[in-house]
Amino acid sequence: MIRLRRITKFFGRNQVLKDIDLTVEKGEVVVILGPSGSGKTTLLRCINYLEKPNAGEVAIGELAVDCKRPSKKDIQALRRKTAMVFQHYNLFKHKTALENVMEGLVVVRKLAKEEARERSVRVLEKVGLGDKLDAYPSQLSGGQQQRVGIARALALEPEAILFDEPTSALDPERVGEVLEVIRNIAKEGITMIVVTHEMGFARDVANRVVFMDGGVIVEEGDPKIIFSRPKEERTRQFLKRITPEANYSI
Amino acid sequence: MKLDPAFIWTAFVKLLSAVPTTLFITVVSVAAGFLLGTAIALFRIYKVPVLGPLSAGYVTFIRGTPMLVHLLLIYYGLPAVIDGVSAAFGWSFRSVSIPYVVFALIAFTITASAYLSEVVRSGLLSVSSGQLEAAYSVGMTTPQAIRRIVFPQAFAASIPNLSNSFIGMLHGSTLAFTVSVVEINAKAQIVASTNWKYFEAYIAAAVIFWGLTVLIERLAGVLERKINIYNRGGVA
């Protein structure tokens, strides 16, 4: 379980997160929607401390970290309970697909090389890249790179995987293959928090949708309800703009 | 004036005995300078209090003064400091027992460290922040991330600049002759002084330096291809 309490974040004098509370239960798939600049990516990055909140509390499982004075050990512990999939993949450029997945297992989790290798191969096969083990990121397409990114996160068997706009950098034809992989792991009951603009994905896969704007959570709830009859006017506006009905007149 | 081609060969053979000295000075000062330069680059990139600004000042001073001046400052200054300290503590150690080559090594290490710190710094800055974030996201500590992810990529990106600096230090090492170290250049002078055939001796020296430089270029090329197999694309 992940529990964020009163998370506040400033970039200079600009407050991007205003007292955010969010709880994600074990096994839940939560999709965060919102216009750019709404703070959704920043919120996600606060969970594993790639962004340092100015105030509030981040708790994962038994571990609760006060953002006022987190110790290095606390931050480390938060990061070891989570894994992240990045918008721009951020694969280790100098390592092959297999090495990318093994790296965290060997260096951080201290698994024996053989065991790490076996697990990594298994996970890479699961994302459909069993034949690309020795390829460097520069030899892979965007969709393949992102699937390696997902495998890297999955192999760590974290308590939750954080997805930061995992399909935003892909060309439209590749979006499907990556969403398919994410959909499949969602079925396995892994806790996931996904920032995305893919409305179809949110509708089908999310247990809960969180709509953010201006650094606050405007509305959250069951995707069926949020998408069909949102309570807030702001949500309605956003959804209307992002899922336009076919009513253009010329 | 008549050129004596036979003596070029004679000098060439004699000069070979000084090649190890030149290589020793160059390799030691580049290696030590690289380590020191890496520390300096990290102090500056991570804006370490006191050490960061101090490092920046050091780099401007060293790069702002000639290599020969570093050598002479160390050669004349260091013995005075050592003897002063030694006398103050009542030790029997005196600076005269230090071999000349040590002054050259210290001075050139200082020179190399300033230049190499910039090479390392540019290499580190060439690694995107996303690489570090990914390392953090799998749970690495900062030292782990730097060692496993950032340094290897920075090093690969730095090879052309490193080989450049290495060649610069190879040629700069000729200055060691001013403090009586017999490297290739000094040896050429000695070889020629018996029959005044300086031109021939320096031609031989030039050929040797060129050969060593080509060797370094080749090695750097091989290393670059080997390490950079992951880098397809870029602008080339």
CSV table of C-alpha atoms in Angstrom, one decimal:
chain,number,residue,atom,x,y,z
A,1,MET,CA,0.0,0.0,0.0
A,2,ILE,CA,1.2,3.5,-0.9
A,3,ARG,CA,0.0,6.5,1.1
A,4,LEU,CA,0.8,10.0,0.3
A,5,ARG,CA,-0.1,12.6,2.9
A,6,ARG,CA,-0.2,16.4,2.4
A,7,ILE,CA,2.5,16.3,-0.3
A,8,THR,CA,3.7,19.8,-1.1
A,9,LYS,CA,6.2,20.7,-3.8
A,10,PHE,CA,7.6,24.0,-5.0
A,11,PHE,CA,9.7,24.7,-8.1
A,12,GLY,CA,11.3,28.0,-7.0
A,13,ARG,CA,8.3,30.1,-6.0
A,14,ASN,CA,5.8,28.1,-8.1
A,15,GLN,CA,3.8,25.6,-6.1
A,16,VAL,CA,3.2,22.6,-8.3
A,17,LEU,CA,1.7,20.2,-5.6
A,18,LYS,CA,-0.7,21.6,-3.0
A,19,ASP,CA,-1.3,19.3,0.0
A,20,ILE,CA,-1.9,16.2,-2.0
A,21,ASP,CA,-3.4,13.1,-0.3
A,22,LEU,CA,-3.5,9.8,-2.2
A,23,THR,CA,-3.8,6.2,-1.1
A,24,VAL,CA,-3.2,3.3,-3.4
A,25,GLU,CA,-4.1,-0.2,-2.2
A,26,LYS,CA,-2.1,-3.3,-2.9
A,27,GLY,CA,-2.9,-4.7,-6.3
A,28,GLU,CA,-4.7,-1.5,-7.4
A,29,VAL,CA,-4.1,0.1,-10.8
A,30,VAL,CA,-4.4,3.8,-10.5
A,31,VAL,CA,-4.3,6.1,-13.5
A,32,ILE,CA,-3.5,9.8,-13.1
A,33,LEU,CA,-4.9,12.1,-15.7
A,34,GLY,CA,-4.6,15.8,-16.2
A,35,PRO,CA,-3.4,18.5,-18.5
A,36,SER,CA,0.3,19.2,-18.7
A,37,GLY,CA,1.6,21.3,-15.8
A,38,SER,CA,-1.0,19.8,-13.5
A,39,GLY,CA,1.7,18.2,-11.4
A,40,LYS,CA,0.9,14.5,-12.2
A,41,THR,CA,4.4,13.6,-13.2
A,42,THR,CA,5.9,15.5,-10.3
A,43,LEU,CA,3.6,13.7,-7.9
A,44,LEU,CA,4.6,10.3,-9.3
A,45,ARG,CA,8.3,11.3,-9.0
A,46,CYS,CA,7.8,12.3,-5.4
A,47,ILE,CA,6.9,8.7,-4.6
A,48,ASN,CA,10.4,7.4,-5.3
A,49,TYR,CA,12.1,10.7,-4.4
A,50,LEU,CA,13.4,11.5,-7.9
A,51,GLU,CA,11.6,14.7,-6.9
A,52,LYS,CA,12.1,15.8,-3.3
A,53,PRO,CA,8.8,17.0,-1.8
A,54,ASN,CA,9.0,20.1,0.4
A,55,ALA,CA,6.6,18.8,2.9
A,56,GLY,CA,4.3,15.8,3.6
A,57,GLU,CA,4.7,12.1,4.1
A,58,VAL,CA,5.4,9.3,1.7
A,59,ALA,CA,4.6,5.8,3.1
A,60,ILE,CA,5.0,2.5,1.3
A,61,GLY,CA,4.0,-0.6,3.3
A,62,GLU,CA,5.5,-0.3,6.8
A,63,LEU,CA,7.9,2.5,5.8
A,64,ALA,CA,6.8,6.1,6.4
A,65,VAL,CA,9.1,8.9,5.4
A,66,ASP,CA,8.6,12.4,6.6
A,67,CYS,CA,9.6,14.7,3.7
A,68,LYS,CA,10.8,17.4,6.0
A,69,ARG,CA,13.9,15.5,6.9
A,70,PRO,CA,14.3,12.2,5.1
A,71,SER,CA,17.5,10.3,5.7
A,72,LYS,CA,19.5,8.9,2.8
A,73,LYS,CA,18.6,5.5,4.1
A,74,ASP,CA,14.9,6.3,3.9
A,75,ILE,CA,15.1,7.5,0.3
A,76,GLN,CA,17.0,4.4,-0.6
A,77,ALA,CA,14.4,2.2,1.0
A,78,LEU,CA,11.6,4.0,-0.8
A,79,ARG,CA,13.4,3.5,-4.1
A,80,ARG,CA,14.0,-0.2,-3.4
A,81,LYS,CA,10.3,-0.8,-2.8
A,82,THR,CA,9.3,0.8,-6.2
A,83,ALA,CA,10.5,0.7,-9.8
A,84,MET,CA,9.9,3.3,-12.5
A,85,VAL,CA,9.2,3.2,-16.2
A,86,PHE,CA,10.2,6.5,-17.9
A,87,GLN,CA,8.7,8.5,-20.7
A,88,HIS,CA,12.0,8.4,-22.5
A,89,TYR,CA,12.8,4.8,-21.5
A,90,ASN,CA,16.2,5.8,-19.9
A,91,LEU,CA,17.7,2.4,-20.5
A,92,PHE,CA,21.4,2.2,-19.5
A,93,LYS,CA,22.9,3.1,-22.9
A,94,HIS,CA,26.1,1.1,-22.5
A,95,LYS,CA,24.3,-2.1,-21.5
A,96,THR,CA,22.4,-4.7,-23.5
A,97,ALA,CA,18.8,-5.4,-22.9
A,98,LEU,CA,19.7,-8.4,-20.7
A,99,GLU,CA,22.3,-6.4,-18.7
A,100,ASN,CA,19.8,-3.5,-18.3
A,101,VAL,CA,17.4,-5.9,-16.5
A,102,MET,CA,20.1,-7.7,-14.6
A,103,GLU,CA,21.8,-4.5,-13.3
A,104,GLY,CA,19.5,-3.7,-10.5
A,105,LEU,CA,19.2,-7.4,-9.5
A,106,VAL,CA,22.9,-7.8,-9.2
A,107,VAL,CA,24.1,-4.4,-7.9
A,108,VAL,CA,21.1,-3.5,-5.7
A,109,ARG,CA,19.4,-6.8,-4.8
A,110,LYS,CA,22.7,-8.7,-4.6
A,111,LEU,CA,21.4,-11.7,-6.5
A,112,ALA,CA,23.9,-14.2,-7.8
A,113,LYS,CA,24.7,-13.6,-11.4
A,114,GLU,CA,23.2,-16.8,-12.6
A,115,GLU,CA,19.9,-16.3,-10.7
A,116,ALA,CA,19.7,-12.7,-11.9
A,117,ARG,CA,20.3,-13.9,-15.5
A,118,GLU,CA,17.6,-16.5,-15.3
A,119,ARG,CA,15.0,-14.1,-13.9
A,120,SER,CA,16.0,-11.4,-16.4
A,121,VAL,CA,15.6,-13.8,-19.4
A,122,ARG,CA,12.3,-14.9,-18.1
A,123,VAL,CA,11.0,-11.4,-17.7
A,124,LEU,CA,12.3,-10.3,-21.1
A,125,GLU,CA,10.6,-13.3,-22.7
A,126,LYS,CA,7.4,-12.2,-21.0
A,127,VAL,CA,7.5,-8.8,-22.7
A,128,GLY,CA,8.3,-10.5,-26.0
A,129,LEU,CA,12.0,-9.7,-26.3
A,130,GLY,CA,13.5,-13.2,-25.8
A,131,ASP,CA,15.3,-12.8,-29.1
A,132,LYS,CA,16.8,-9.4,-28.2
A,133,LEU,CA,18.8,-10.2,-25.1
A,134,ASP,CA,22.1,-9.0,-26.4
A,135,ALA,CA,20.8,-5.9,-28.3
A,136,TYR,CA,21.9,-2.5,-27.1
A,137,PRO,CA,19.2,0.1,-26.7
A,138,SER,CA,20.4,1.9,-29.8
A,139,GLN,CA,19.6,-1.2,-31.8
A,140,LEU,CA,16.0,-1.4,-30.6
A,141,SER,CA,12.9,0.5,-31.7
A,142,GLY,CA,11.2,2.8,-29.2
A,143,GLY,CA,8.5,0.2,-28.4
A,144,GLN,CA,11.1,-2.5,-27.8
A,145,GLN,CA,13.2,-0.1,-25.6
A,146,GLN,CA,10.1,0.7,-23.5
A,147,ARG,CA,9.4,-3.0,-23.1
A,148,VAL,CA,12.9,-3.5,-21.8
A,149,GLY,CA,12.2,-0.6,-19.5
A,150,ILE,CA,9.1,-2.4,-18.3
A,151,ALA,CA,11.1,-5.7,-17.9
A,152,ARG,CA,13.7,-3.8,-15.9
A,153,ALA,CA,11.0,-2.6,-13.5
A,154,LEU,CA,9.2,-5.9,-13.4
A,155,ALA,CA,12.3,-8.0,-12.6
A,156,LEU,CA,12.9,-6.1,-9.4
A,157,GLU,CA,9.5,-7.5,-8.2
A,158,PRO,CA,8.8,-4.1,-6.5
A,159,GLU,CA,5.8,-3.4,-4.3
A,160,ALA,CA,4.6,-0.9,-7.0
A,161,ILE,CA,5.6,0.1,-10.5
A,162,LEU,CA,5.4,3.8,-11.4
A,163,PHE,CA,4.7,4.6,-15.0
A,164,ASP,CA,5.6,8.1,-16.2
A,165,GLU,CA,3.8,8.6,-19.5
A,166,PRO,CA,5.2,5.3,-20.9
A,167,THR,CA,3.8,5.7,-24.4
A,168,SER,CA,4.1,9.5,-24.9
A,169,ALA,CA,7.4,9.3,-26.8
A,170,LEU,CA,6.3,6.4,-29.0
A,171,ASP,CA,5.0,6.7,-32.5
A,172,PRO,CA,1.3,5.8,-32.8
A,173,GLU,CA,2.0,2.4,-34.3
A,174,ARG,CA,4.1,1.3,-31.3
A,175,VAL,CA,1.8,2.5,-28.6
A,176,GLY,CA,-0.3,-0.6,-28.8
A,177,GLU,CA,2.4,-3.1,-28.2
A,178,VAL,CA,3.6,-1.3,-25.1
A,179,LEU,CA,0.0,-0.9,-23.7
A,180,GLU,CA,-0.6,-4.5,-24.3
A,181,VAL,CA,2.4,-5.4,-22.1
A,182,ILE,CA,1.3,-3.1,-19.4
A,183,ARG,CA,-2.3,-4.5,-19.6
A,184,ASN,CA,-1.0,-8.0,-19.1
A,185,ILE,CA,1.1,-7.2,-16.0
A,186,ALA,CA,-1.9,-5.3,-14.6
A,187,LYS,CA,-3.8,-8.5,-14.7
A,188,GLU,CA,-1.2,-10.2,-12.5
A,189,GLY,CA,-2.2,-8.0,-9.6
A,190,ILE,CA,0.9,-5.8,-9.4
A,191,THR,CA,0.3,-2.4,-7.9
A,192,MET,CA,0.7,0.3,-10.6
A,193,ILE,CA,0.4,4.0,-10.7
A,194,VAL,CA,0.3,5.2,-14.3
A,195,VAL,CA,0.5,8.8,-15.6
A,196,THR,CA,-0.8,8.7,-19.1
A,197,HIS,CA,-2.8,10.4,-21.8
A,198,GLU,CA,-4.2,7.2,-23.1
A,199,MET,CA,-7.9,7.5,-22.3
A,200,GLY,CA,-8.8,4.1,-23.7
A,201,PHE,CA,-6.2,2.4,-21.5
A,202,ALA,CA,-7.4,4.3,-18.5
A,203,ARG,CA,-10.9,3.3,-19.1
A,204,ASP,CA,-10.1,-0.4,-19.6
A,205,VAL,CA,-7.4,-1.1,-17.1
A,206,ALA,CA,-7.6,1.3,-14.2
A,207,ASN,CA,-9.4,0.4,-11.0
A,208,ARG,CA,-9.4,4.1,-10.2
A,209,VAL,CA,-8.8,7.3,-12.1
A,210,VAL,CA,-7.4,10.4,-10.5
A,211,PHE,CA,-7.8,13.7,-12.3
A,212,MET,CA,-5.4,16.4,-11.4
A,213,ASP,CA,-5.2,20.1,-12.3
A,214,GLY,CA,-3.3,23.0,-10.9
A,215,GLY,CA,-1.4,20.9,-8.3
A,216,VAL,CA,-4.5,19.4,-6.7
A,217,ILE,CA,-6.6,16.3,-7.2
A,218,VAL,CA,-9.8,17.6,-8.7
A,219,GLU,CA,-11.7,14.3,-8.7
A,220,GLU,CA,-11.1,10.6,-8.4
A,221,GLY,CA,-13.1,7.5,-8.7
A,222,ASP,CA,-14.2,4.5,-10.8
A,223,PRO,CA,-13.2,5.1,-14.4
A,224,LYS,CA,-16.7,4.2,-15.7
A,225,ILE,CA,-18.1,7.0,-13.6
A,226,ILE,CA,-15.4,9.5,-14.2
A,227,PHE,CA,-15.6,9.1,-17.9
A,228,SER,CA,-19.3,9.0,-18.3
A,229,ARG,CA,-20.5,11.5,-15.7
A,230,PRO,CA,-17.7,13.4,-13.9
A,231,LYS,CA,-18.8,15.5,-11.0
A,232,GLU,CA,-16.5,18.4,-11.6
A,233,GLU,CA,-16.8,20.9,-14.4
A,234,ARG,CA,-13.0,21.0,-14.9
A,235,THR,CA,-12.9,17.2,-15.4
A,236,ARG,CA,-15.7,17.5,-17.9
A,237,GLN,CA,-13.8,20.2,-19.9
A,238,PHE,CA,-10.6,18.1,-19.9
A,239,LEU,CA,-12.3,14.9,-21.0
A,240,LYS,CA,-14.2,16.7,-23.7
A,241,ARG,CA,-11.1,18.2,-25.2
A,242,ILE,CA,-9.1,15.0,-25.0
A,243,THR,CA,-11.8,12.6,-26.3
A,244,PRO,CA,-13.6,14.8,-28.8
A,245,GLU,CA,-16.8,13.4,-30.2
A,246,ALA,CA,-17.0,13.2,-34.0
A,247,ASN,CA,-18.9,16.4,-34.3
A,248,TYR,CA,-16.6,18.6,-36.3
A,249,SER,CA,-18.5,20.8,-38.7
A,250,ILE,CA,-16.8,22.2,-41.7
B,1,MET,CA,75.5,22.7,-44.4
B,2,LYS,CA,75.4,19.1,-45.3
B,3,LEU,CA,72.9,16.6,-44.0
B,4,ASP,CA,74.3,13.4,-42.7
B,5,PRO,CA,71.6,10.8,-43.3
B,6,ALA,CA,73.6,8.0,-41.7
B,7,PHE,CA,73.8,10.0,-38.5
B,8,ILE,CA,70.0,10.3,-38.3
B,9,TRP,CA,69.9,6.5,-38.1
B,10,THR,CA,72.7,6.4,-35.5
B,11,ALA,CA,71.0,9.1,-33.4
B,12,PHE,CA,67.6,7.3,-33.8
B,13,VAL,CA,69.1,4.1,-32.4
B,14,LYS,CA,70.7,6.0,-29.5
B,15,LEU,CA,67.5,7.9,-28.7
B,16,LEU,CA,65.5,4.7,-28.3
B,17,SER,CA,67.2,4.3,-24.9
B,18,ALA,CA,65.4,7.4,-23.7
B,19,VAL,CA,62.0,6.3,-24.9
B,20,PRO,CA,61.2,4.5,-21.6
B,21,THR,CA,61.9,7.6,-19.6
B,22,THR,CA,59.6,9.7,-21.8
B,23,LEU,CA,56.8,7.1,-21.7
B,24,PHE,CA,57.3,6.7,-17.9
B,25,ILE,CA,56.9,10.5,-17.3
B,26,THR,CA,54.0,10.7,-19.6
B,27,VAL,CA,52.0,7.7,-18.4
B,28,VAL,CA,52.6,8.4,-14.7
B,29,SER,CA,51.6,12.1,-15.0
B,30,VAL,CA,48.6,11.4,-17.1
B,31,ALA,CA,47.4,8.6,-14.9
B,32,ALA,CA,47.9,10.5,-11.7
B,33,GLY,CA,46.5,13.7,-13.3
B,34,PHE,CA,43.5,11.7,-14.4
B,35,LEU,CA,42.7,10.6,-10.8
B,36,LEU,CA,43.3,14.1,-9.4
B,37,GLY,CA,41.4,15.6,-12.3
B,38,THR,CA,38.4,13.2,-11.7
B,39,ALA,CA,38.3,14.3,-8.1
B,40,ILE,CA,38.4,18.0,-9.2
B,41,ALA,CA,35.7,17.4,-11.7
B,42,LEU,CA,33.4,15.8,-9.1
B,43,PHE,CA,34.0,18.6,-6.6
B,44,ARG,CA,33.0,21.1,-9.2
B,45,ILE,CA,30.0,19.2,-10.6
B,46,TYR,CA,28.6,18.4,-7.2
B,47,LYS,CA,29.5,22.0,-6.0
B,48,VAL,CA,31.2,20.6,-2.9
B,49,PRO,CA,31.5,23.4,-0.3
B,50,VAL,CA,35.1,24.8,-0.1
B,51,LEU,CA,36.6,22.1,-2.3
B,52,GLY,CA,34.4,23.1,-5.3
B,53,PRO,CA,35.4,26.8,-5.5
B,54,LEU,CA,39.0,25.8,-4.6
B,55,SER,CA,39.1,23.4,-7.5
B,56,ALA,CA,37.8,26.0,-9.9
B,57,GLY,CA,40.5,28.4,-8.8
B,58,TYR,CA,43.1,25.7,-9.1
B,59,VAL,CA,42.1,24.9,-12.7
B,60,THR,CA,42.1,28.5,-13.8
B,61,PHE,CA,45.6,29.1,-12.2
B,62,ILE,CA,47.1,25.9,-13.7
B,63,ARG,CA,45.6,26.4,-17.1
B,64,GLY,CA,46.6,30.1,-17.0
B,65,THR,CA,50.3,29.4,-16.5
B,66,PRO,CA,52.7,27.5,-18.8
B,67,MET,CA,53.7,24.0,-18.1
B,68,LEU,CA,57.4,25.0,-17.9
B,69,VAL,CA,56.5,27.5,-15.1
B,70,HIS,CA,54.9,24.7,-13.1
B,71,LEU,CA,58.0,22.6,-13.5
B,72,LEU,CA,60.3,25.4,-12.5
B,73,LEU,CA,58.1,26.4,-9.5
B,74,ILE,CA,58.1,22.8,-8.3
B,75,TYR,CA,61.8,22.4,-9.0
B,76,TYR,CA,62.9,25.5,-7.1
B,77,GLY,CA,60.0,25.8,-4.6
B,78,LEU,CA,59.4,22.2,-3.4
B,79,PRO,CA,63.0,21.5,-2.1
B,80,ALA,CA,62.8,24.7,0.0
B,81,VAL,CA,59.5,23.6,1.5
B,82,ILE,CA,60.7,20.0,2.1
B,83,ASP,CA,63.9,21.1,3.7
B,84,GLY,CA,62.1,23.7,5.8
B,85,VAL,CA,59.6,21.1,7.1
B,86,SER,CA,62.3,18.5,7.6
B,87,ALA,CA,64.4,20.9,9.6
B,88,ALA,CA,61.5,22.0,11.7
B,89,PHE,CA,60.8,18.5,12.7
B,90,GLY,CA,64.4,17.6,13.1
B,91,TRP,CA,64.4,14.9,10.4
B,92,SER,CA,67.6,14.1,8.6
B,93,PHE,CA,65.8,13.9,5.2
B,94,ARG,CA,67.1,16.5,2.7
B,95,SER,CA,65.7,17.3,-0.7
B,96,VAL,CA,69.0,16.7,-2.5
B,97,SER,CA,68.3,13.0,-2.2
B,98,ILE,CA,65.2,13.3,-4.4
B,99,PRO,CA,65.8,12.2,-8.0
B,100,TYR,CA,65.1,15.0,-10.6
B,101,VAL,CA,62.5,12.9,-12.3
B,102,VAL,CA,60.3,13.2,-9.3
B,103,PHE,CA,60.0,17.0,-9.7
B,104,ALA,CA,59.0,16.4,-13.3
B,105,LEU,CA,56.4,13.8,-12.3
B,106,ILE,CA,54.9,16.1,-9.7
B,107,ALA,CA,54.9,19.2,-11.9
B,108,PHE,CA,53.4,17.4,-14.9
B,109,THR,CA,50.8,15.7,-12.8
B,110,ILE,CA,49.7,19.1,-11.7
B,111,THR,CA,49.6,20.3,-15.2
B,112,ALA,CA,47.7,17.3,-16.5
B,113,SER,CA,45.2,17.3,-13.6
B,114,ALA,CA,43.9,20.7,-14.5
B,115,TYR,CA,43.4,19.9,-18.2
B,116,LEU,CA,42.1,16.4,-17.5
B,117,SER,CA,39.6,17.7,-15.0
B,118,GLU,CA,38.0,19.6,-17.8
B,119,VAL,CA,38.0,16.5,-20.0
B,120,VAL,CA,36.4,14.4,-17.3
B,121,ARG,CA,33.9,17.2,-16.5
B,122,SER,CA,32.8,17.4,-20.1
B,123,GLY,CA,32.5,13.6,-20.2
B,124,LEU,CA,30.3,13.6,-17.1
B,125,LEU,CA,28.1,16.4,-18.3
B,126,SER,CA,27.6,14.4,-21.6
B,127,VAL,CA,25.7,11.7,-19.7
B,128,SER,CA,22.0,12.6,-19.5
B,129,SER,CA,20.3,13.0,-16.2
B,130,GLY,CA,17.8,10.3,-17.2
B,131,GLN,CA,20.6,7.7,-16.8
B,132,LEU,CA,21.2,8.8,-13.2
B,133,GLU,CA,17.5,8.8,-12.5
B,134,ALA,CA,17.1,5.3,-13.9
B,135,ALA,CA,19.9,4.1,-11.7
B,136,TYR,CA,18.2,5.7,-8.7
B,137,SER,CA,14.9,4.2,-9.7
B,138,VAL,CA,16.3,0.7,-9.5
B,139,GLY,CA,17.6,1.5,-6.0
B,140,MET,CA,21.3,2.4,-6.6
B,141,THR,CA,23.1,4.7,-4.3
B,142,THR,CA,24.9,7.7,-5.8
B,143,PRO,CA,28.4,6.1,-5.7
B,144,GLN,CA,26.9,2.9,-7.3
B,145,ALA,CA,25.2,5.0,-10.0
B,146,ILE,CA,28.3,7.0,-10.7
B,147,ARG,CA,30.6,3.9,-10.8
B,148,ARG,CA,28.3,1.6,-12.7
B,149,ILE,CA,26.3,3.9,-15.0
B,150,VAL,CA,27.8,7.4,-15.3
B,151,PHE,CA,31.6,6.8,-15.4
B,152,PRO,CA,31.6,4.1,-18.1
B,153,GLN,CA,29.5,6.3,-20.4
B,154,ALA,CA,31.5,9.4,-19.5
B,155,PHE,CA,34.7,7.6,-20.2
B,156,ALA,CA,33.6,6.4,-23.6
B,157,ALA,CA,32.6,9.9,-24.5
B,158,SER,CA,36.0,11.3,-23.3
B,159,ILE,CA,38.3,9.0,-25.3
B,160,PRO,CA,39.0,11.4,-28.1
B,161,ASN,CA,39.8,14.2,-25.6
B,162,LEU,CA,41.8,11.9,-23.5
B,163,SER,CA,44.0,10.8,-26.3
B,164,ASN,CA,44.4,14.5,-27.2
B,165,SER,CA,45.6,15.3,-23.7
B,166,PHE,CA,47.8,12.2,-23.7
B,167,ILE,CA,49.6,13.4,-26.8
B,168,GLY,CA,49.9,16.9,-25.4
B,169,MET,CA,51.5,15.5,-22.3
B,170,LEU,CA,53.8,13.3,-24.4
B,171,HIS,CA,55.1,16.3,-26.2
B,172,GLY,CA,55.2,18.4,-23.1
B,173,SER,CA,57.3,15.9,-21.3
B,174,THR,CA,60.3,17.2,-23.3
B,175,LEU,CA,60.4,20.1,-20.9
B,176,ALA,CA,61.8,17.7,-18.3
B,177,PHE,CA,65.2,18.2,-19.9
B,178,THR,CA,65.3,21.6,-18.2
B,179,VAL,CA,65.6,19.8,-14.8
B,180,SER,CA,68.3,17.4,-16.1
B,181,VAL,CA,66.0,14.5,-16.8
B,182,VAL,CA,67.3,12.6,-19.8
B,183,GLU,CA,64.2,12.0,-21.9
B,184,ILE,CA,64.1,11.8,-25.7
B,185,ASN,CA,64.8,15.5,-26.3
B,186,ALA,CA,67.6,15.8,-23.8
B,187,LYS,CA,69.1,12.6,-25.2
B,188,ALA,CA,69.1,14.2,-28.7
B,189,GLN,CA,71.0,17.1,-27.4
B,190,ILE,CA,73.6,14.8,-25.8
B,191,VAL,CA,74.0,12.6,-28.8
B,192,ALA,CA,74.5,15.7,-31.1
B,193,SER,CA,76.9,17.5,-28.8
B,194,THR,CA,79.7,15.2,-29.7
B,195,ASN,CA,79.7,16.1,-33.4
B,196,TRP,CA,77.4,19.1,-33.6
B,197,LYS,CA,74.9,17.3,-35.8
B,198,TYR,CA,71.9,18.8,-34.0
B,199,PHE,CA,69.7,18.8,-37.1
B,200,GLU,CA,70.1,15.1,-37.7
B,201,ALA,CA,69.5,14.3,-34.0
B,202,TYR,CA,66.3,16.3,-33.8
B,203,ILE,CA,65.0,14.8,-37.0
B,204,ALA,CA,65.5,11.4,-35.3
B,205,ALA,CA,63.7,12.8,-32.2
B,206,ALA,CA,60.9,14.1,-34.3
B,207,VAL,CA,60.4,10.7,-36.0
B,208,ILE,CA,60.3,8.9,-32.6
B,209,PHE,CA,57.7,11.4,-31.2
B,210,TRP,CA,55.6,11.0,-34.4
B,211,GLY,CA,55.8,7.2,-34.1
B,212,LEU,CA,54.7,7.3,-30.5
B,213,THR,CA,51.9,9.7,-31.3
B,214,VAL,CA,50.6,7.5,-34.1
B,215,LEU,CA,50.7,4.6,-31.7
B,216,ILE,CA,48.6,6.5,-29.2
B,217,GLU,CA,46.1,7.5,-31.9
B,218,ARG,CA,45.8,3.9,-33.0
B,219,LEU,CA,45.3,2.6,-29.4
B,220,ALA,CA,42.7,5.3,-28.8
B,221,GLY,CA,41.0,4.3,-32.0
B,222,VAL,CA,40.8,0.6,-31.0
B,223,LEU,CA,39.7,1.5,-27.5
B,224,GLU,CA,37.0,3.8,-28.9
B,225,ARG,CA,35.6,1.2,-31.2
B,226,LYS,CA,35.6,-1.4,-28.5
B,227,ILE,CA,34.0,0.7,-25.9
B,228,ASN,CA,31.6,2.5,-28.1
B,229,ILE,CA,29.9,-0.5,-29.8
B,230,TYR,CA,26.7,0.5,-28.0
B,231,ASN,CA,26.8,3.9,-29.6
B,232,ARG,CA,25.3,3.6,-33.1
B,233,GLY,CA,24.1,6.8,-34.5
B,234,GLY,CA,25.0,10.1,-33.0
B,235,VAL,CA,25.9,12.7,-35.7
B,236,ALA,CA,28.5,10.5,-37.5
